[in-house]
PDB file of C-alpha atoms in Angstrom:
ATOM      1  CA  GLN A  30      -8.634  12.685 -20.719  1.00 86.00           C
ATOM      2  CA  VAL A  31     -10.986  10.263 -19.017  1.00 90.00           C
ATOM      3  CA  GLN A  32     -14.605  10.598 -20.045  1.00 93.00           C
ATOM      4  CA  VAL A  33     -17.589   9.450 -18.050  1.00 96.00           C
ATOM      5  CA  VAL A  34     -21.107   9.444 -19.491  1.00 96.00           C
ATOM      6  CA  GLU A  35     -24.323   8.736 -17.603  1.00 95.00           C
ATOM      7  CA  SER A  36     -27.728   7.811 -18.940  1.00 94.00           C
ATOM      8  CA  GLY A  37     -31.057   6.494 -17.751  1.00 96.00           C
ATOM      9  CA  GLY A  38     -32.647   9.262 -15.719  1.00 95.00           C
ATOM     10  CA  GLY A  39     -36.291  10.160 -15.930  1.00 97.00           C
ATOM     11  CA  LEU A  40     -39.566  10.883 -14.178  1.00 98.00           C
ATOM     12  CA  VAL A  41     -41.082   8.100 -12.092  1.00 98.00           C
ATOM     13  CA  GLN A  42     -43.583   7.717  -9.292  1.00 98.00           C
ATOM     14  CA  ALA A  43     -42.802   6.908  -5.698  1.00 98.00           C
ATOM     15  CA  GLY A  44     -42.198   3.181  -5.289  1.00 98.00           C
ATOM     16  CA  ASP A  45     -41.023   2.728  -8.866  1.00 98.00           C
ATOM     17  CA  SER A  46     -37.618   1.546 -10.019  1.00 98.00           C
ATOM     18  CA  LEU A  47     -35.064   3.075 -12.361  1.00 98.00           C
ATOM     19  CA  ARG A  48     -31.647   2.016 -13.598  1.00 98.00           C
ATOM     20  CA  LEU A  49     -28.843   4.420 -14.383  1.00 98.00           C
ATOM     21  CA  SER A  50     -25.860   3.536 -16.528  1.00 98.00           C
ATOM     22  CA  CYS A  51     -22.385   5.019 -16.630  1.00 97.00           C
ATOM     23  CA  THR A  52     -19.733   4.245 -19.209  1.00 96.00           C
ATOM     24  CA  ALA A  53     -16.096   5.232 -18.727  1.00 93.00           C
ATOM     25  CA  SER A  54     -13.603   5.714 -21.547  1.00 92.00           C
ATOM     26  CA  GLU A  55     -11.029   3.511 -19.827  1.00 87.00           C
ATOM     27  CA  ARG A  56     -10.611   0.971 -17.059  1.00 83.00           C
ATOM     28  CA  THR A  57      -7.276   1.882 -15.533  1.00 83.00           C
ATOM     29  CA  PHE A  58      -5.805   2.998 -12.237  1.00 78.00           C
ATOM     30  CA  ARG A  59      -7.348   6.392 -12.896  1.00 78.00           C
ATOM     31  CA  THR A  60     -10.834   4.930 -12.869  1.00 81.00           C
ATOM     32  CA  TYR A  61     -10.212   2.239 -10.266  1.00 89.00           C
ATOM     33  CA  ALA A  62     -13.164   3.513  -8.282  1.00 93.00           C
ATOM     34  CA  MET A  63     -16.508   4.274  -9.869  1.00 95.00           C
ATOM     35  CA  GLY A  64     -19.045   6.147  -7.828  1.00 96.00           C
ATOM     36  CA  TRP A  65     -22.500   7.643  -7.990  1.00 98.00           C
ATOM     37  CA  PHE A  66     -23.320  10.956  -6.386  1.00 98.00           C
ATOM     38  CA  ARG A  67     -26.437  13.088  -6.399  1.00 98.00           C
ATOM     39  CA  GLN A  68     -27.307  16.722  -5.914  1.00 98.00           C
ATOM     40  CA  ALA A  69     -30.749  17.991  -5.062  1.00 97.00           C
ATOM     41  CA  PRO A  70     -31.722  21.644  -5.584  1.00 93.00           C
ATOM     42  CA  GLY A  71     -30.207  23.839  -2.910  1.00 95.00           C
ATOM     43  CA  LYS A  72     -28.179  21.003  -1.429  1.00 97.00           C
ATOM     44  CA  GLU A  73     -24.588  19.856  -1.654  1.00 97.00           C
ATOM     45  CA  ARG A  74     -23.558  16.974  -3.815  1.00 98.00           C
ATOM     46  CA  GLU A  75     -23.592  13.756  -1.796  1.00 98.00           C
ATOM     47  CA  PHE A  76     -22.227  10.258  -2.098  1.00 98.00           C
ATOM     48  CA  VAL A  77     -24.649   7.507  -3.097  1.00 98.00           C
ATOM     49  CA  ALA A  78     -22.664   4.373  -3.944  1.00 98.00           C
ATOM     50  CA  ALA A  79     -19.301   3.175  -5.216  1.00 97.00           C
ATOM     51  CA  THR A  80     -17.506   0.087  -6.436  1.00 96.00           C
ATOM     52  CA  SER A  81     -14.204  -0.889  -8.003  1.00 93.00           C
ATOM     53  CA  TRP A  82     -13.486  -2.743 -11.218  1.00 91.00           C
ATOM     54  CA  THR A  83     -11.092  -5.139  -9.526  1.00 90.00           C
ATOM     55  CA  THR A  84     -12.622  -6.170  -6.211  1.00 89.00           C
ATOM     56  CA  GLY A  85     -16.282  -5.559  -6.987  1.00 89.00           C
ATOM     57  CA  ARG A  86     -16.833  -4.515  -3.401  1.00 95.00           C
ATOM     58  CA  THR A  87     -19.676  -2.072  -2.990  1.00 97.00           C
ATOM     59  CA  TYR A  88     -20.246   0.881  -0.700  1.00 97.00           C
ATOM     60  CA  TYR A  89     -23.476   2.733  -0.029  1.00 98.00           C
ATOM     61  CA  ALA A  90     -24.814   5.787   1.713  1.00 97.00           C
ATOM     62  CA  ASP A  91     -27.095   4.917   4.611  1.00 97.00           C
ATOM     63  CA  SER A  92     -29.991   6.675   2.904  1.00 97.00           C
ATOM     64  CA  VAL A  93     -30.008   4.263  -0.041  1.00 98.00           C
ATOM     65  CA  ASN A  94     -28.620   1.066   1.475  1.00 97.00           C
ATOM     66  CA  GLY A  95     -31.040  -1.764   0.810  1.00 97.00           C
ATOM     67  CA  ARG A  96     -32.845   0.105  -1.976  1.00 98.00           C
ATOM     68  CA  PHE A  97     -30.071   0.897  -4.456  1.00 98.00           C
ATOM     69  CA  THR A  98     -27.589  -1.539  -5.972  1.00 98.00           C
ATOM     70  CA  ILE A  99     -24.403  -0.644  -7.808  1.00 98.00           C
ATOM     71  CA  SER A 100     -23.031  -3.189 -10.241  1.00 97.00           C
ATOM     72  CA  LYS A 101     -20.493  -3.299 -13.038  1.00 95.00           C
ATOM     73  CA  ASP A 102     -19.719  -4.855 -16.383  1.00 95.00           C
ATOM     74  CA  ASN A 103     -15.961  -4.814 -16.846  1.00 93.00           C
ATOM     75  CA  ALA A 104     -16.126  -5.770 -20.515  1.00 93.00           C
ATOM     76  CA  LYS A 105     -18.386  -2.804 -21.265  1.00 94.00           C
ATOM     77  CA  ILE A 106     -16.558  -0.498 -18.828  1.00 94.00           C
ATOM     78  CA  THR A 107     -19.988   0.331 -17.496  1.00 96.00           C
ATOM     79  CA  VAL A 108     -21.407   0.630 -14.011  1.00 97.00           C
ATOM     80  CA  TYR A 109     -25.076   0.604 -13.161  1.00 98.00           C
ATOM     81  CA  LEU A 110     -27.161   1.996 -10.359  1.00 98.00           C
ATOM     82  CA  GLN A 111     -30.368   0.055  -9.859  1.00 98.00           C
ATOM     83  CA  MET A 112     -32.739   2.184  -7.798  1.00 98.00           C
ATOM     84  CA  ASN A 113     -35.750   0.486  -6.256  1.00 98.00           C
ATOM     85  CA  SER A 114     -38.492   1.754  -3.968  1.00 98.00           C
ATOM     86  CA  LEU A 115     -37.783   5.299  -5.055  1.00 98.00           C
ATOM     87  CA  LYS A 116     -38.900   8.137  -2.821  1.00 98.00           C
ATOM     88  CA  PRO A 117     -39.543  11.805  -3.603  1.00 97.00           C
ATOM     89  CA  GLU A 118     -36.450  12.653  -1.567  1.00 97.00           C
ATOM     90  CA  ASP A 119     -34.379  10.708  -4.100  1.00 98.00           C
ATOM     91  CA  THR A 120     -35.104  13.445  -6.627  1.00 98.00           C
ATOM     92  CA  ALA A 121     -31.788  14.909  -7.755  1.00 98.00           C
ATOM     93  CA  VAL A 122     -29.284  15.139 -10.548  1.00 98.00           C
ATOM     94  CA  TYR A 123     -27.280  11.947 -10.404  1.00 98.00           C
ATOM     95  CA  TYR A 124     -23.616  12.041 -11.328  1.00 98.00           C
ATOM     96  CA  CYS A 125     -21.209   9.275 -12.132  1.00 97.00           C
ATOM     97  CA  ALA A 126     -17.581   9.817 -11.211  1.00 96.00           C
ATOM     98  CA  ALA A 127     -14.257   8.040 -11.479  1.00 95.00           C
ATOM     99  CA  GLY A 128     -11.567   8.052  -8.850  1.00 93.00           C
ATOM    100  CA  ARG A 129      -8.901   5.951  -7.212  1.00 91.00           C
ATOM    101  CA  ASN A 130     -10.423   4.758  -3.958  1.00 92.00           C
ATOM    102  CA  PRO A 131     -13.965   3.374  -3.704  1.00 92.00           C
ATOM    103  CA  THR A 132     -13.964   3.663   0.082  1.00 92.00           C
ATOM    104  CA  LYS A 133     -13.799   7.455  -0.188  1.00 91.00           C
ATOM    105  CA  LYS A 134     -17.090   9.323  -0.146  1.00 94.00           C
ATOM    106  CA  ALA A 135     -15.948  12.897  -0.552  1.00 95.00           C
ATOM    107  CA  VAL A 136     -16.602  14.681  -3.806  1.00 96.00           C
ATOM    108  CA  ASN A 137     -12.999  15.844  -4.053  1.00 95.00           C
ATOM    109  CA  GLU A 138     -11.749  12.254  -3.989  1.00 95.00           C
ATOM    110  CA  TYR A 139     -13.113  11.726  -7.492  1.00 95.00           C
ATOM    111  CA  ASP A 140     -11.296  13.181 -10.477  1.00 94.00           C
ATOM    112  CA  TYR A 141     -13.571  12.676 -13.465  1.00 95.00           C
ATOM    113  CA  TRP A 142     -17.254  13.475 -13.638  1.00 97.00           C
ATOM    114  CA  GLY A 143     -20.112  12.973 -16.019  1.00 97.00           C
ATOM    115  CA  GLN A 144     -22.596  15.645 -16.982  1.00 96.00           C
ATOM    116  CA  GLY A 145     -25.324  14.279 -14.729  1.00 97.00           C
ATOM    117  CA  THR A 146     -28.759  12.829 -15.362  1.00 97.00           C
ATOM    118  CA  GLN A 147     -31.988  14.045 -13.777  1.00 98.00           C
ATOM    119  CA  VAL A 148     -34.064  11.693 -11.660  1.00 98.00           C
ATOM    120  CA  THR A 149     -37.434  12.990 -10.532  1.00 98.00           C
ATOM    121  CA  VAL A 150     -39.678  10.990  -8.222  1.00 98.00           C
ATOM    122  CA  SER A 151     -43.249  12.209  -7.871  1.00 97.00           C
ATOM    123  CA  SER A 152     -45.370  11.448  -4.819  1.00 94.00           C
TER     124      SER A 152
END
């Protein structure tokens, strides 16, 4: 069973930065794509960013493009989400997920999920 574990959430002020980390238990075809999603209270879970271990290509939601950066460390089987210029509307539980296609943004395209980490941005 693939395991995915996030860390790094917290409470910050608007304009601050925060980095999330996500470690997967394996780097195989089952975790070819690594993505970040978020879910705010009362809202559906939404795509934030994704990458793949092999190509390193990155994909972003329009709402975070230019502010967030996804990166990876293959040796550590870890992906990061660097979040800059945070806004109150970025407040959500952030989830890391593993799937097979980094170009896919739908929740059901990802098979393995972490437990989530809370990010709260105060105004």
